[in-house]
JSON list of C-alpha atoms in Angstrom, two decimals:
[
{"chain": "A", "resi": 1, "resn": "MET", "atom": "CA", "xyz": [5.20, 18.89, 20.65]},
{"chain": "A", "resi": 2, "resn": "ALA", "atom": "CA", "xyz": [8.15, 20.29, 18.79]},
{"chain": "A", "resi": 3, "resn": "GLN", "atom": "CA", "xyz": [7.97, 20.73, 15.08]},
{"chain": "A", "resi": 4, "resn": "ALA", "atom": "CA", "xyz": [9.97, 18.38, 12.84]},
{"chain": "A", "resi": 5, "resn": "SER", "atom": "CA", "xyz": [12.44, 21.09, 11.88]},
{"chain": "A", "resi": 6, "resn": "GLN", "atom": "CA", "xyz": [13.26, 21.74, 15.55]},
{"chain": "A", "resi": 7, "resn": "ARG", "atom": "CA", "xyz": [13.50, 18.18, 16.82]},
{"chain": "A", "resi": 8, "resn": "GLY", "atom": "CA", "xyz": [15.97, 16.78, 14.28]},
{"chain": "A", "resi": 9, "resn": "PRO", "atom": "CA", "xyz": [15.86, 13.33, 12.75]},
{"chain": "A", "resi": 10, "resn": "THR", "atom": "CA", "xyz": [13.62, 10.71, 14.32]},
{"chain": "A", "resi": 11, "resn": "PRO", "atom": "CA", "xyz": [15.63, 7.87, 15.92]},
{"chain": "A", "resi": 12, "resn": "LYS", "atom": "CA", "xyz": [15.54, 4.55, 14.07]},
{"chain": "A", "resi": 13, "resn": "LEU", "atom": "CA", "xyz": [13.68, 1.74, 15.82]},
{"chain": "A", "resi": 14, "resn": "ASN", "atom": "CA", "xyz": [15.90, -1.33, 15.35]},
{"chain": "A", "resi": 15, "resn": "SER", "atom": "CA", "xyz": [13.35, -3.77, 16.77]},
{"chain": "A", "resi": 16, "resn": "LEU", "atom": "CA", "xyz": [10.97, -2.77, 13.96]},
{"chain": "A", "resi": 17, "resn": "GLU", "atom": "CA", "xyz": [13.69, -3.44, 11.40]},
{"chain": "A", "resi": 18, "resn": "ILE", "atom": "CA", "xyz": [14.02, -6.98, 12.78]},
{"chain": "A", "resi": 19, "resn": "GLY", "atom": "CA", "xyz": [10.24, -7.42, 12.60]},
{"chain": "A", "resi": 20, "resn": "ARG", "atom": "CA", "xyz": [10.27, -6.12, 9.05]},
{"chain": "A", "resi": 21, "resn": "GLY", "atom": "CA", "xyz": [12.93, -8.67, 8.10]},
{"chain": "A", "resi": 22, "resn": "ILE", "atom": "CA", "xyz": [10.93, -11.52, 9.64]},
{"chain": "A", "resi": 23, "resn": "ALA", "atom": "CA", "xyz": [7.78, -10.35, 7.84]},
{"chain": "A", "resi": 24, "resn": "ALA", "atom": "CA", "xyz": [9.66, -10.19, 4.52]},
{"chain": "A", "resi": 25, "resn": "LEU", "atom": "CA", "xyz": [10.95, -13.73, 5.01]},
{"chain": "A", "resi": 26, "resn": "ALA", "atom": "CA", "xyz": [7.43, -14.91, 5.86]},
{"chain": "A", "resi": 27, "resn": "VAL", "atom": "CA", "xyz": [6.06, -13.42, 2.63]},
{"chain": "A", "resi": 28, "resn": "VAL", "atom": "CA", "xyz": [8.89, -15.00, 0.61]},
{"chain": "A", "resi": 29, "resn": "ALA", "atom": "CA", "xyz": [8.21, -18.35, 2.31]},
{"chain": "A", "resi": 30, "resn": "HIS", "atom": "CA", "xyz": [4.50, -18.02, 1.50]},
{"chain": "A", "resi": 31, "resn": "HIS", "atom": "CA", "xyz": [5.22, -17.38, -2.18]},
{"chain": "A", "resi": 32, "resn": "ALA", "atom": "CA", "xyz": [7.75, -20.22, -2.22]},
{"chain": "A", "resi": 33, "resn": "GLY", "atom": "CA", "xyz": [5.07, -22.51, -0.80]},
{"chain": "A", "resi": 34, "resn": "LEU", "atom": "CA", "xyz": [2.61, -21.43, -3.49]},
{"chain": "A", "resi": 35, "resn": "ALA", "atom": "CA", "xyz": [5.18, -21.94, -6.24]},
{"chain": "A", "resi": 36, "resn": "SER", "atom": "CA", "xyz": [6.30, -25.34, -4.97]},
{"chain": "A", "resi": 37, "resn": "SER", "atom": "CA", "xyz": [2.84, -26.75, -4.28]},
{"chain": "A", "resi": 38, "resn": "ALA", "atom": "CA", "xyz": [2.63, -28.00, -7.86]},
{"chain": "A", "resi": 39, "resn": "PHE", "atom": "CA", "xyz": [5.75, -30.10, -7.35]},
{"chain": "A", "resi": 40, "resn": "THR", "atom": "CA", "xyz": [5.25, -31.68, -3.94]},
{"chain": "A", "resi": 41, "resn": "THR", "atom": "CA", "xyz": [2.58, -32.90, -1.55]},
{"chain": "A", "resi": 42, "resn": "HIS", "atom": "CA", "xyz": [4.65, -32.63, 1.63]},
{"chain": "A", "resi": 43, "resn": "GLY", "atom": "CA", "xyz": [3.37, -30.82, 4.73]},
{"chain": "A", "resi": 44, "resn": "HIS", "atom": "CA", "xyz": [5.55, -27.71, 4.33]},
{"chain": "A", "resi": 45, "resn": "ARG", "atom": "CA", "xyz": [2.54, -26.05, 2.77]},
{"chain": "A", "resi": 46, "resn": "THR", "atom": "CA", "xyz": [0.80, -25.82, 6.16]},
{"chain": "A", "resi": 47, "resn": "TRP", "atom": "CA", "xyz": [3.40, -23.63, 7.85]},
{"chain": "A", "resi": 48, "resn": "LEU", "atom": "CA", "xyz": [4.41, -21.72, 4.71]},
{"chain": "A", "resi": 49, "resn": "SER", "atom": "CA", "xyz": [0.83, -20.80, 3.95]},
{"chain": "A", "resi": 50, "resn": "GLU", "atom": "CA", "xyz": [0.69, -18.47, 6.97]},
{"chain": "A", "resi": 51, "resn": "GLY", "atom": "CA", "xyz": [3.37, -16.18, 5.52]},
{"chain": "A", "resi": 52, "resn": "TRP", "atom": "CA", "xyz": [0.73, -13.89, 4.04]},
{"chain": "A", "resi": 53, "resn": "LEU", "atom": "CA", "xyz": [0.39, -12.45, 7.54]},
{"chain": "A", "resi": 54, "resn": "GLY", "atom": "CA", "xyz": [3.67, -10.67, 6.87]},
{"chain": "A", "resi": 55, "resn": "VAL", "atom": "CA", "xyz": [1.84, -8.39, 4.43]},
{"chain": "A", "resi": 56, "resn": "ASP", "atom": "CA", "xyz": [-0.60, -7.31, 7.16]},
{"chain": "A", "resi": 57, "resn": "PHE", "atom": "CA", "xyz": [2.36, -6.63, 9.45]},
{"chain": "A", "resi": 58, "resn": "PHE", "atom": "CA", "xyz": [3.96, -4.49, 6.72]},
{"chain": "A", "resi": 59, "resn": "PHE", "atom": "CA", "xyz": [0.79, -2.40, 6.37]},
{"chain": "A", "resi": 60, "resn": "VAL", "atom": "CA", "xyz": [0.52, -1.82, 10.13]},
{"chain": "A", "resi": 61, "resn": "LEU", "atom": "CA", "xyz": [4.24, -1.12, 10.39]},
{"chain": "A", "resi": 62, "resn": "SER", "atom": "CA", "xyz": [4.13, 1.29, 7.47]},
{"chain": "A", "resi": 63, "resn": "GLY", "atom": "CA", "xyz": [1.31, 3.26, 9.06]},
{"chain": "A", "resi": 64, "resn": "PHE", "atom": "CA", "xyz": [3.09, 3.37, 12.40]},
{"chain": "A", "resi": 65, "resn": "ILE", "atom": "CA", "xyz": [6.42, 4.47, 10.94]},
{"chain": "A", "resi": 66, "resn": "ILE", "atom": "CA", "xyz": [4.86, 7.21, 8.80]},
{"chain": "A", "resi": 67, "resn": "TYR", "atom": "CA", "xyz": [3.03, 8.58, 11.83]},
{"chain": "A", "resi": 68, "resn": "TYR", "atom": "CA", "xyz": [6.12, 8.16, 14.05]},
{"chain": "A", "resi": 69, "resn": "VAL", "atom": "CA", "xyz": [8.29, 10.09, 11.60]},
{"chain": "A", "resi": 70, "resn": "HIS", "atom": "CA", "xyz": [5.79, 12.73, 10.41]},
{"chain": "A", "resi": 71, "resn": "GLY", "atom": "CA", "xyz": [2.95, 12.88, 12.95]},
{"chain": "A", "resi": 72, "resn": "ALA", "atom": "CA", "xyz": [4.45, 15.53, 15.21]},
{"chain": "A", "resi": 73, "resn": "GLY", "atom": "CA", "xyz": [5.84, 17.57, 12.33]},
{"chain": "A", "resi": 74, "resn": "ALA", "atom": "CA", "xyz": [4.57, 20.90, 11.13]},
{"chain": "A", "resi": 75, "resn": "ARG", "atom": "CA", "xyz": [1.23, 20.68, 9.34]},
{"chain": "A", "resi": 76, "resn": "THR", "atom": "CA", "xyz": [1.99, 23.10, 6.57]},
{"chain": "A", "resi": 77, "resn": "SER", "atom": "CA", "xyz": [1.45, 22.85, 2.85]},
{"chain": "A", "resi": 78, "resn": "GLN", "atom": "CA", "xyz": [5.24, 22.77, 2.40]},
{"chain": "A", "resi": 79, "resn": "ALA", "atom": "CA", "xyz": [5.57, 19.81, 4.80]},
{"chain": "A", "resi": 80, "resn": "ALA", "atom": "CA", "xyz": [2.70, 18.02, 3.04]},
{"chain": "A", "resi": 81, "resn": "GLN", "atom": "CA", "xyz": [4.32, 18.64, -0.34]},
{"chain": "A", "resi": 82, "resn": "ARG", "atom": "CA", "xyz": [7.67, 17.33, 0.93]},
{"chain": "A", "resi": 83, "resn": "TYR", "atom": "CA", "xyz": [6.03, 14.25, 2.47]},
{"chain": "A", "resi": 84, "resn": "PHE", "atom": "CA", "xyz": [4.01, 13.37, -0.62]},
{"chain": "A", "resi": 85, "resn": "GLY", "atom": "CA", "xyz": [6.91, 14.04, -3.00]},
{"chain": "A", "resi": 86, "resn": "ARG", "atom": "CA", "xyz": [9.10, 11.63, -1.03]},
{"chain": "A", "resi": 87, "resn": "ARG", "atom": "CA", "xyz": [6.38, 8.99, -1.03]},
{"chain": "A", "resi": 88, "resn": "LEU", "atom": "CA", "xyz": [5.81, 9.32, -4.77]},
{"chain": "A", "resi": 89, "resn": "ARG", "atom": "CA", "xyz": [9.53, 9.05, -5.56]},
{"chain": "A", "resi": 90, "resn": "ARG", "atom": "CA", "xyz": [9.93, 6.08, -3.25]},
{"chain": "A", "resi": 91, "resn": "ILE", "atom": "CA", "xyz": [7.11, 4.19, -4.98]},
{"chain": "A", "resi": 92, "resn": "TYR", "atom": "CA", "xyz": [7.13, 5.32, -8.62]},
{"chain": "A", "resi": 93, "resn": "VAL", "atom": "CA", "xyz": [10.87, 5.48, -9.40]},
{"chain": "A", "resi": 94, "resn": "PRO", "atom": "CA", "xyz": [11.36, 1.70, -9.06]},
{"chain": "A", "resi": 95, "resn": "TYR", "atom": "CA", "xyz": [7.78, 0.77, -10.00]},
{"chain": "A", "resi": 96, "resn": "LEU", "atom": "CA", "xyz": [7.09, 2.64, -13.25]},
{"chain": "A", "resi": 97, "resn": "PRO", "atom": "CA", "xyz": [9.91, 1.22, -15.45]},
{"chain": "A", "resi": 98, "resn": "ILE", "atom": "CA", "xyz": [8.88, -2.34, -14.56]},
{"chain": "A", "resi": 99, "resn": "THR", "atom": "CA", "xyz": [5.19, -1.62, -15.07]},
{"chain": "A", "resi": 100, "resn": "LEU", "atom": "CA", "xyz": [5.71, 0.19, -18.36]},
{"chain": "A", "resi": 101, "resn": "ALA", "atom": "CA", "xyz": [7.77, -2.74, -19.63]},
{"chain": "A", "resi": 102, "resn": "LEU", "atom": "CA", "xyz": [5.10, -5.21, -18.49]},
{"chain": "A", "resi": 103, "resn": "ILE", "atom": "CA", "xyz": [2.25, -3.19, -20.03]},
{"chain": "A", "resi": 104, "resn": "THR", "atom": "CA", "xyz": [4.20, -2.98, -23.29]},
{"chain": "A", "resi": 105, "resn": "ALA", "atom": "CA", "xyz": [4.79, -6.74, -23.19]},
{"chain": "A", "resi": 106, "resn": "TYR", "atom": "CA", "xyz": [1.09, -7.42, -22.54]},
{"chain": "A", "resi": 107, "resn": "LEU", "atom": "CA", "xyz": [0.06, -5.15, -25.41]},
{"chain": "A", "resi": 108, "resn": "VAL", "atom": "CA", "xyz": [2.65, -6.44, -27.91]},
{"chain": "A", "resi": 109, "resn": "LEU", "atom": "CA", "xyz": [2.32, -10.10, -26.88]},
{"chain": "A", "resi": 110, "resn": "PRO", "atom": "CA", "xyz": [-1.28, -10.57, -25.67]},
{"chain": "A", "resi": 111, "resn": "GLY", "atom": "CA", "xyz": [-0.74, -14.31, -25.13]},
{"chain": "A", "resi": 112, "resn": "LEU", "atom": "CA", "xyz": [2.23, -13.69, -22.81]},
{"chain": "A", "resi": 113, "resn": "SER", "atom": "CA", "xyz": [0.21, -14.29, -19.67]},
{"chain": "A", "resi": 114, "resn": "GLU", "atom": "CA", "xyz": [-1.87, -17.42, -19.57]},
{"chain": "A", "resi": 115, "resn": "GLY", "atom": "CA", "xyz": [-3.78, -15.99, -16.61]},
{"chain": "A", "resi": 116, "resn": "HIS", "atom": "CA", "xyz": [-6.18, -14.07, -18.86]},
{"chain": "A", "resi": 117, "resn": "ARG", "atom": "CA", "xyz": [-6.83, -11.63, -16.07]},
{"chain": "A", "resi": 118, "resn": "ASP", "atom": "CA", "xyz": [-8.22, -8.17, -16.52]},
{"chain": "A", "resi": 119, "resn": "TRP", "atom": "CA", "xyz": [-5.94, -5.35, -15.45]},
{"chain": "A", "resi": 120, "resn": "SER", "atom": "CA", "xyz": [-6.46, -1.63, -15.39]},
{"chain": "A", "resi": 121, "resn": "LEU", "atom": "CA", "xyz": [-4.19, 0.78, -17.27]},
{"chain": "A", "resi": 122, "resn": "PHE", "atom": "CA", "xyz": [-5.36, 3.56, -14.92]},
{"chain": "A", "resi": 123, "resn": "THR", "atom": "CA", "xyz": [-4.51, 1.57, -11.78]},
{"chain": "A", "resi": 124, "resn": "SER", "atom": "CA", "xyz": [-1.24, 0.35, -13.31]},
{"chain": "A", "resi": 125, "resn": "LEU", "atom": "CA", "xyz": [-0.05, 3.90, -14.01]},
{"chain": "A", "resi": 126, "resn": "THR", "atom": "CA", "xyz": [-1.44, 5.71, -10.97]},
{"chain": "A", "resi": 127, "resn": "LEU", "atom": "CA", "xyz": [-1.68, 2.97, -8.31]},
{"chain": "A", "resi": 128, "resn": "LEU", "atom": "CA", "xyz": [-5.11, 4.33, -7.45]},
{"chain": "A", "resi": 129, "resn": "PRO", "atom": "CA", "xyz": [-8.00, 1.87, -7.04]},
{"chain": "A", "resi": 130, "resn": "SER", "atom": "CA", "xyz": [-10.32, 1.45, -10.01]},
{"chain": "A", "resi": 131, "resn": "GLY", "atom": "CA", "xyz": [-12.02, -1.90, -9.52]},
{"chain": "A", "resi": 132, "resn": "SER", "atom": "CA", "xyz": [-9.41, -3.82, -11.55]},
{"chain": "A", "resi": 133, "resn": "PRO", "atom": "CA", "xyz": [-5.89, -4.73, -10.46]},
{"chain": "A", "resi": 134, "resn": "PRO", "atom": "CA", "xyz": [-2.66, -3.30, -11.87]},
{"chain": "A", "resi": 135, "resn": "ALA", "atom": "CA", "xyz": [-0.83, -5.16, -14.65]},
{"chain": "A", "resi": 136, "resn": "LEU", "atom": "CA", "xyz": [1.91, -6.14, -12.21]},
{"chain": "A", "resi": 137, "resn": "SER", "atom": "CA", "xyz": [-0.12, -8.45, -9.99]},
{"chain": "A", "resi": 138, "resn": "VAL", "atom": "CA", "xyz": [1.94, -7.97, -6.82]},
{"chain": "A", "resi": 139, "resn": "ALA", "atom": "CA", "xyz": [1.44, -4.19, -7.05]},
{"chain": "A", "resi": 140, "resn": "TRP", "atom": "CA", "xyz": [-1.95, -4.60, -5.38]},
{"chain": "A", "resi": 141, "resn": "THR", "atom": "CA", "xyz": [-0.11, -3.84, -2.14]},
{"chain": "A", "resi": 142, "resn": "LEU", "atom": "CA", "xyz": [1.13, -0.54, -3.60]},
{"chain": "A", "resi": 143, "resn": "VAL", "atom": "CA", "xyz": [-2.46, 0.44, -4.38]},
{"chain": "A", "resi": 144, "resn": "PHE", "atom": "CA", "xyz": [-3.21, 0.12, -0.65]},
{"chain": "A", "resi": 145, "resn": "GLU", "atom": "CA", "xyz": [-0.01, 1.99, 0.23]},
{"chain": "A", "resi": 146, "resn": "MET", "atom": "CA", "xyz": [-0.89, 4.84, -2.13]},
{"chain": "A", "resi": 147, "resn": "THR", "atom": "CA", "xyz": [-4.39, 5.05, -0.65]},
{"chain": "A", "resi": 148, "resn": "PHE", "atom": "CA", "xyz": [-2.86, 5.25, 2.83]},
{"chain": "A", "resi": 149, "resn": "TYR", "atom": "CA", "xyz": [-0.40, 7.94, 1.70]},
{"chain": "A", "resi": 150, "resn": "ILE", "atom": "CA", "xyz": [-3.31, 10.01, 0.38]},
{"chain": "A", "resi": 151, "resn": "MET", "atom": "CA", "xyz": [-5.18, 9.54, 3.65]},
{"chain": "A", "resi": 152, "resn": "PHE", "atom": "CA", "xyz": [-2.13, 10.66, 5.61]},
{"chain": "A", "resi": 153, "resn": "LEU", "atom": "CA", "xyz": [-1.73, 13.64, 3.27]},
{"chain": "A", "resi": 154, "resn": "THR", "atom": "CA", "xyz": [-5.30, 14.57, 4.19]},
{"chain": "A", "resi": 155, "resn": "PHE", "atom": "CA", "xyz": [-4.21, 14.34, 7.83]},
{"chain": "A", "resi": 156, "resn": "TYR", "atom": "CA", "xyz": [-1.58, 16.98, 7.04]},
{"chain": "A", "resi": 157, "resn": "LEU", "atom": "CA", "xyz": [-3.97, 19.31, 5.28]},
{"chain": "A", "resi": 158, "resn": "THR", "atom": "CA", "xyz": [-7.01, 19.34, 7.57]},
{"chain": "A", "resi": 159, "resn": "ARG", "atom": "CA", "xyz": [-7.73, 19.77, 11.24]},
{"chain": "A", "resi": 160, "resn": "HIS", "atom": "CA", "xyz": [-10.88, 17.69, 10.78]},
{"chain": "A", "resi": 161, "resn": "PHE", "atom": "CA", "xyz": [-9.13, 14.49, 9.66]},
{"chain": "A", "resi": 162, "resn": "TRP", "atom": "CA", "xyz": [-10.85, 12.25, 12.19]},
{"chain": "A", "resi": 163, "resn": "LEU", "atom": "CA", "xyz": [-14.26, 13.53, 11.10]},
{"chain": "A", "resi": 164, "resn": "LEU", "atom": "CA", "xyz": [-13.37, 12.58, 7.52]},
{"chain": "A", "resi": 165, "resn": "VAL", "atom": "CA", "xyz": [-12.22, 9.12, 8.63]},
{"chain": "A", "resi": 166, "resn": "CYS", "atom": "CA", "xyz": [-15.44, 8.59, 10.60]},
{"chain": "A", "resi": 167, "resn": "ALA", "atom": "CA", "xyz": [-17.57, 9.74, 7.65]},
{"chain": "A", "resi": 168, "resn": "TRP", "atom": "CA", "xyz": [-15.67, 7.39, 5.34]},
{"chain": "A", "resi": 169, "resn": "ALA", "atom": "CA", "xyz": [-16.04, 4.45, 7.76]},
{"chain": "A", "resi": 170, "resn": "ILE", "atom": "CA", "xyz": [-19.76, 5.07, 8.24]},
{"chain": "A", "resi": 171, "resn": "SER", "atom": "CA", "xyz": [-20.37, 5.42, 4.50]},
{"chain": "A", "resi": 172, "resn": "THR", "atom": "CA", "xyz": [-18.40, 2.22, 3.83]},
{"chain": "A", "resi": 173, "resn": "LEU", "atom": "CA", "xyz": [-20.40, 0.30, 6.44]},
{"chain": "A", "resi": 174, "resn": "TRP", "atom": "CA", "xyz": [-23.65, 1.73, 5.09]},
{"chain": "A", "resi": 175, "resn": "PHE", "atom": "CA", "xyz": [-22.74, 0.85, 1.51]},
{"chain": "A", "resi": 176, "resn": "ASN", "atom": "CA", "xyz": [-21.75, -2.71, 2.46]},
{"chain": "A", "resi": 177, "resn": "SER", "atom": "CA", "xyz": [-24.97, -3.15, 4.47]},
{"chain": "A", "resi": 178, "resn": "LEU", "atom": "CA", "xyz": [-26.85, -2.47, 1.25]},
{"chain": "A", "resi": 179, "resn": "GLY", "atom": "CA", "xyz": [-25.10, -5.45, -0.33]},
{"chain": "A", "resi": 180, "resn": "GLY", "atom": "CA", "xyz": [-22.57, -3.28, -2.12]},
{"chain": "A", "resi": 181, "resn": "GLY", "atom": "CA", "xyz": [-20.42, -6.19, -3.25]},
{"chain": "A", "resi": 182, "resn": "GLY", "atom": "CA", "xyz": [-17.11, -5.33, -1.63]},
{"chain": "A", "resi": 183, "resn": "PRO", "atom": "CA", "xyz": [-14.42, -2.71, -2.13]},
{"chain": "A", "resi": 184, "resn": "SER", "atom": "CA", "xyz": [-14.36, -2.72, -5.93]},
{"chain": "A", "resi": 185, "resn": "ALA", "atom": "CA", "xyz": [-18.09, -2.03, -6.09]},
{"chain": "A", "resi": 186, "resn": "PHE", "atom": "CA", "xyz": [-17.58, 0.86, -3.65]},
{"chain": "A", "resi": 187, "resn": "VAL", "atom": "CA", "xyz": [-14.79, 2.27, -5.81]},
{"chain": "A", "resi": 188, "resn": "ASP", "atom": "CA", "xyz": [-16.93, 1.84, -8.94]},
{"chain": "A", "resi": 189, "resn": "ALA", "atom": "CA", "xyz": [-19.78, 3.72, -7.26]},
{"chain": "A", "resi": 190, "resn": "ILE", "atom": "CA", "xyz": [-17.54, 6.71, -6.58]}
]
């Protein structure tokens, strides 16, 4: 296959943009159903409650698009650096100001959130898993995105990527067969 620099820009897939829009609307409808459930007992909750599936679609779509755009590109350290730099800017530039403001609010006004949930400063600032969620509750999806970006970066940097994925999958299955207690216990063990 041609390298990314020789093949030019990857064509946009309009059908995926339509799917992305539908998935976004499904997620919004799901959250609207959750928010309105305290005010009504009507049956809209049944069809709105399936909107969470839009998040799964986003994850699959994100993985496909990243591979579609970058998979055939040159596997050099410069390409990996460019890829990861773009990913970090795309996530952190809009995310960090909001998170820093929220963390400040939580620290200055501890009673601000009646949820009394534990959140991790490390995860909030890095979006790397730590066993506790980020301060911005909806950023849990970004933790998964960041993990995927790191996995794809590993794909750039090694010819043995699939061996690493298989080793990770086997170790995860082994750990869970021992009654490991789910993903946060696995992260805590590392």
